[in-house]
């Protein structure tokens, strides 16, 4: 598939998807959804071990392209969520590798949800986050009503969703919405270093860590103890665990294969 709304590369096990409609702050169109589906197929089936999601130009993603929603016969938005956004968010969460969102600029509406679906969110200091939905008469979607209260608590989640005000990257970091904020000029280098590090990490273990933390949102302590037992049993038989232990005992850096 030829891409016109995203850029996609896999280099040294680091997959990078760059949303690429900079003149519209990378607002998401149906075409972009199709290209994202295709790229995520390639991420899952190729030798990638980490995914970086970022935006071209001065925005990360301004959410749904509202140009596709003006007048005429409007689609059932429940259906667009069902067919487009919800599968995208589920896919990112279920990806068996770490997903980094490199938030280079404003992340609004479903663009903010997209960023929060990542495992690690690093934002440029000039970036911002906005639950824009209420401004146009919608409820936060693409997972925002799930992610935001869990990350920053109900009081702040309600304020953000009901007032639909922009917050700075620094505020987002202070509230625990994201991992960290870095100077704009440092974002690329920071993301490169982190992605390189994660691409050499024990990928299978990282995949199970992601899953365990997701399951913990719903599980009882007993259920979660059992889940940890099952994952540990699997990982205890992995090549990377053997390598991790051997490297520790040999006092050398481990060489993980991701299996
Ligand atoms: O519909 C469904 O399927 C349901 C799912 C919905 C999910 C959603 O995401 S709903 C929420 C949609 N997003 C928004 O409501 C955000 C709209 N954008 C904004 O509020 C502002 O653009 C920002 C606060 C994000 C940034 O403001 P600012 O002042 O930095 O930039 P700007 O001048 O507003 O935008 C720059 C350009 O991008 C501009 O185009 P132009 O006039 O230069 O040709 C603007 O129209 C365009 N743009 C920004 N956001 C969108 C967009 N074009 C289409 N759709 C957008 N969402």
mmCIF file of C-alpha atoms in Angstrom, residues 10-178:
data_model
loop_
_atom_site.group_PDB
_atom_site.id
_atom_site.type_symbol
_atom_site.label_atom_id
_atom_site.label_comp_id
_atom_site.label_asym_id
_atom_site.label_seq_id
_atom_site.Cartn_x
_atom_site.Cartn_y
_atom_site.Cartn_z
ATOM 1 C CA UNK A 10 11.160 0.117 10.293
ATOM 2 C CA UNK A 11 14.864 0.565 11.022
ATOM 3 C CA UNK A 12 16.848 -1.694 13.373
ATOM 4 C CA UNK A 13 13.620 -3.098 14.887
ATOM 5 C CA UNK A 14 12.252 0.406 15.557
ATOM 6 C CA UNK A 15 8.989 1.025 13.697
ATOM 7 C CA UNK A 16 7.960 4.660 13.332
ATOM 8 C CA UNK A 17 4.568 5.895 12.215
ATOM 9 C CA UNK A 18 4.424 9.637 11.556
ATOM 10 C CA UNK A 19 0.965 11.099 11.050
ATOM 11 C CA UNK A 20 1.531 13.275 8.033
ATOM 12 C CA UNK A 21 -1.139 15.873 7.346
ATOM 13 C CA UNK A 22 0.747 18.776 8.932
ATOM 14 C CA UNK A 23 -1.427 21.527 7.406
ATOM 15 C CA UNK A 24 -4.418 20.040 9.302
ATOM 16 C CA UNK A 25 -2.448 19.217 12.459
ATOM 17 C CA UNK A 26 -2.562 15.569 11.372
ATOM 18 C CA UNK A 27 -6.338 15.292 11.784
ATOM 19 C CA UNK A 28 -7.470 11.752 11.107
ATOM 20 C CA UNK A 29 -9.299 10.908 7.874
ATOM 21 C CA UNK A 30 -10.760 7.593 6.709
ATOM 22 C CA UNK A 31 -7.714 7.247 4.439
ATOM 23 C CA UNK A 32 -5.402 7.687 7.426
ATOM 24 C CA UNK A 33 -7.295 4.975 9.306
ATOM 25 C CA UNK A 34 -6.779 2.593 6.377
ATOM 26 C CA UNK A 35 -3.078 3.403 6.185
ATOM 27 C CA UNK A 36 -2.676 3.009 9.951
ATOM 28 C CA UNK A 37 -4.313 -0.425 9.742
ATOM 29 C CA UNK A 38 -1.905 -1.446 7.016
ATOM 30 C CA UNK A 39 1.146 -0.080 8.854
ATOM 31 C CA UNK A 40 0.123 -1.798 12.100
ATOM 32 C CA UNK A 41 -0.189 -5.097 10.213
ATOM 33 C CA UNK A 42 3.375 -4.605 9.085
ATOM 34 C CA UNK A 43 4.547 -3.687 12.583
ATOM 35 C CA UNK A 44 3.002 -6.858 13.994
ATOM 36 C CA UNK A 45 4.304 -9.115 11.215
ATOM 37 C CA UNK A 46 7.759 -7.667 10.637
ATOM 38 C CA UNK A 47 10.746 -7.757 12.981
ATOM 39 C CA UNK A 48 9.811 -4.555 14.839
ATOM 40 C CA UNK A 49 10.296 -4.589 18.624
ATOM 41 C CA UNK A 50 9.108 -1.078 19.446
ATOM 42 C CA UNK A 51 6.679 1.349 17.815
ATOM 43 C CA UNK A 52 7.046 5.129 17.852
ATOM 44 C CA UNK A 53 3.987 7.194 17.019
ATOM 45 C CA UNK A 54 4.495 10.870 16.228
ATOM 46 C CA UNK A 55 3.228 13.722 14.074
ATOM 47 C CA UNK A 56 4.701 15.822 11.282
ATOM 48 C CA UNK A 57 4.840 19.606 11.623
ATOM 49 C CA UNK A 58 3.591 21.557 14.617
ATOM 50 C CA UNK A 59 0.847 19.163 15.737
ATOM 51 C CA UNK A 60 0.724 15.600 17.009
ATOM 52 C CA UNK A 61 -2.910 14.956 16.020
ATOM 53 C CA UNK A 62 -6.056 17.117 16.162
ATOM 54 C CA UNK A 63 -8.413 14.132 16.262
ATOM 55 C CA UNK A 64 -11.086 13.369 13.723
ATOM 56 C CA UNK A 65 -10.880 15.495 10.570
ATOM 57 C CA UNK A 66 -13.965 17.638 10.977
ATOM 58 C CA UNK A 67 -13.848 18.496 7.290
ATOM 59 C CA UNK A 68 -15.259 15.000 6.770
ATOM 60 C CA UNK A 69 -18.142 15.768 9.125
ATOM 61 C CA UNK A 70 -19.573 18.996 7.692
ATOM 62 C CA UNK A 71 -23.239 19.119 6.626
ATOM 63 C CA UNK A 72 -24.823 16.601 4.311
ATOM 64 C CA UNK A 73 -25.626 13.105 5.452
ATOM 65 C CA UNK A 74 -23.535 12.601 8.576
ATOM 66 C CA UNK A 75 -22.362 9.096 9.455
ATOM 67 C CA UNK A 76 -23.489 7.349 12.640
ATOM 68 C CA UNK A 77 -20.529 8.242 14.851
ATOM 69 C CA UNK A 78 -21.091 5.081 16.867
ATOM 70 C CA UNK A 79 -20.362 3.204 13.691
ATOM 71 C CA UNK A 80 -17.175 5.156 12.904
ATOM 72 C CA UNK A 81 -15.959 4.417 16.423
ATOM 73 C CA UNK A 82 -16.886 0.776 16.036
ATOM 74 C CA UNK A 83 -15.213 0.387 12.650
ATOM 75 C CA UNK A 84 -12.303 2.823 12.847
ATOM 76 C CA UNK A 85 -11.241 4.298 16.191
ATOM 77 C CA UNK A 86 -12.020 1.458 18.587
ATOM 78 C CA UNK A 87 -10.116 -1.178 16.572
ATOM 79 C CA UNK A 88 -7.179 1.245 16.284
ATOM 80 C CA UNK A 89 -6.997 1.808 20.039
ATOM 81 C CA UNK A 90 -7.461 -1.907 20.794
ATOM 82 C CA UNK A 91 -4.737 -2.720 18.311
ATOM 83 C CA UNK A 92 -2.242 -0.296 19.814
ATOM 84 C CA UNK A 93 -2.938 -1.517 23.342
ATOM 85 C CA UNK A 94 -2.624 -5.153 22.320
ATOM 86 C CA UNK A 95 0.587 -4.714 20.305
ATOM 87 C CA UNK A 96 3.157 -7.111 21.728
ATOM 88 C CA UNK A 97 5.861 -4.482 22.018
ATOM 89 C CA UNK A 98 6.191 -1.099 23.716
ATOM 90 C CA UNK A 99 4.477 1.813 21.993
ATOM 91 C CA UNK A 100 5.979 5.277 22.499
ATOM 92 C CA UNK A 101 4.009 8.419 21.682
ATOM 93 C CA UNK A 102 6.366 11.259 20.801
ATOM 94 C CA UNK A 103 3.965 14.153 21.212
ATOM 95 C CA UNK A 104 5.559 16.920 19.188
ATOM 96 C CA UNK A 105 2.640 19.388 19.353
ATOM 97 C CA UNK A 106 -1.044 19.651 20.156
ATOM 98 C CA UNK A 107 -2.883 16.361 20.824
ATOM 99 C CA UNK A 108 -6.619 17.074 20.715
ATOM 100 C CA UNK A 109 -9.784 14.980 20.665
ATOM 101 C CA UNK A 110 -9.095 11.463 19.472
ATOM 102 C CA UNK A 111 -5.508 12.645 18.886
ATOM 103 C CA UNK A 112 -5.130 12.875 22.665
ATOM 104 C CA UNK A 113 -6.704 9.420 23.037
ATOM 105 C CA UNK A 114 -4.241 8.086 20.477
ATOM 106 C CA UNK A 115 -1.308 9.460 22.473
ATOM 107 C CA UNK A 116 -2.672 8.039 25.739
ATOM 108 C CA UNK A 117 -3.089 4.597 24.180
ATOM 109 C CA UNK A 118 0.719 4.438 24.019
ATOM 110 C CA UNK A 119 2.697 2.813 26.824
ATOM 111 C CA UNK A 120 5.096 5.706 27.247
ATOM 112 C CA UNK A 121 4.153 9.271 26.322
ATOM 113 C CA UNK A 122 6.931 11.823 25.972
ATOM 114 C CA UNK A 123 5.952 15.342 24.976
ATOM 115 C CA UNK A 124 7.857 18.346 23.714
ATOM 116 C CA UNK A 125 7.621 21.241 26.167
ATOM 117 C CA UNK A 126 5.577 23.274 23.663
ATOM 118 C CA UNK A 127 3.061 20.446 23.133
ATOM 119 C CA UNK A 128 -0.408 20.511 24.638
ATOM 120 C CA UNK A 129 -3.337 18.206 25.327
ATOM 121 C CA UNK A 130 -7.026 18.927 24.887
ATOM 122 C CA UNK A 131 -10.173 16.889 25.396
ATOM 123 C CA UNK A 132 -11.731 18.937 22.595
ATOM 124 C CA UNK A 133 -14.884 16.846 22.293
ATOM 125 C CA UNK A 134 -17.319 18.927 24.398
ATOM 126 C CA UNK A 135 -16.509 21.967 22.246
ATOM 127 C CA UNK A 136 -18.281 20.279 19.349
ATOM 128 C CA UNK A 137 -20.976 18.536 21.350
ATOM 129 C CA UNK A 138 -19.383 15.096 21.734
ATOM 130 C CA UNK A 139 -18.275 12.808 24.534
ATOM 131 C CA UNK A 140 -14.550 11.987 24.808
ATOM 132 C CA UNK A 141 -13.962 8.828 22.804
ATOM 133 C CA UNK A 142 -11.287 6.488 21.469
ATOM 134 C CA UNK A 143 -10.632 5.461 25.080
ATOM 135 C CA UNK A 144 -10.272 8.898 26.674
ATOM 136 C CA UNK A 145 -12.979 8.300 29.317
ATOM 137 C CA UNK A 146 -11.050 5.159 30.302
ATOM 138 C CA UNK A 147 -7.469 6.445 30.087
ATOM 139 C CA UNK A 148 -7.796 9.919 31.582
ATOM 140 C CA UNK A 149 -9.494 9.194 34.945
ATOM 141 C CA UNK A 150 -7.197 6.216 35.509
ATOM 142 C CA UNK A 151 -4.143 8.363 34.857
ATOM 143 C CA UNK A 152 -5.042 11.581 36.665
ATOM 144 C CA UNK A 153 -8.090 10.803 38.817
ATOM 145 C CA UNK A 154 -11.764 11.682 38.494
ATOM 146 C CA UNK A 155 -11.642 15.365 39.513
ATOM 147 C CA UNK A 156 -9.097 16.341 36.876
ATOM 148 C CA UNK A 157 -10.641 14.025 34.288
ATOM 149 C CA UNK A 158 -14.010 15.713 34.733
ATOM 150 C CA UNK A 159 -12.501 19.177 34.522
ATOM 151 C CA UNK A 160 -10.615 18.337 31.347
ATOM 152 C CA UNK A 161 -13.585 16.658 29.664
ATOM 153 C CA UNK A 162 -16.285 19.146 30.664
ATOM 154 C CA UNK A 163 -14.286 22.339 30.160
ATOM 155 C CA UNK A 164 -12.371 21.083 27.097
ATOM 156 C CA UNK A 165 -9.473 23.369 27.969
ATOM 157 C CA UNK A 166 -5.970 22.899 26.643
ATOM 158 C CA UNK A 167 -3.290 21.919 29.163
ATOM 159 C CA UNK A 168 0.443 22.248 28.641
ATOM 160 C CA UNK A 169 2.797 19.294 28.415
ATOM 161 C CA UNK A 170 4.309 20.338 31.744
ATOM 162 C CA UNK A 171 0.880 20.301 33.382
ATOM 163 C CA UNK A 172 0.225 16.883 31.840
ATOM 164 C CA UNK A 173 3.490 15.616 33.312
ATOM 165 C CA UNK A 174 2.809 17.156 36.731
ATOM 166 C CA UNK A 175 -0.605 15.455 36.801
ATOM 167 C CA UNK A 176 0.800 12.068 35.773
ATOM 168 C CA UNK A 177 -0.987 12.020 32.415
ATOM 169 C CA UNK A 178 2.305 11.409 30.590
#
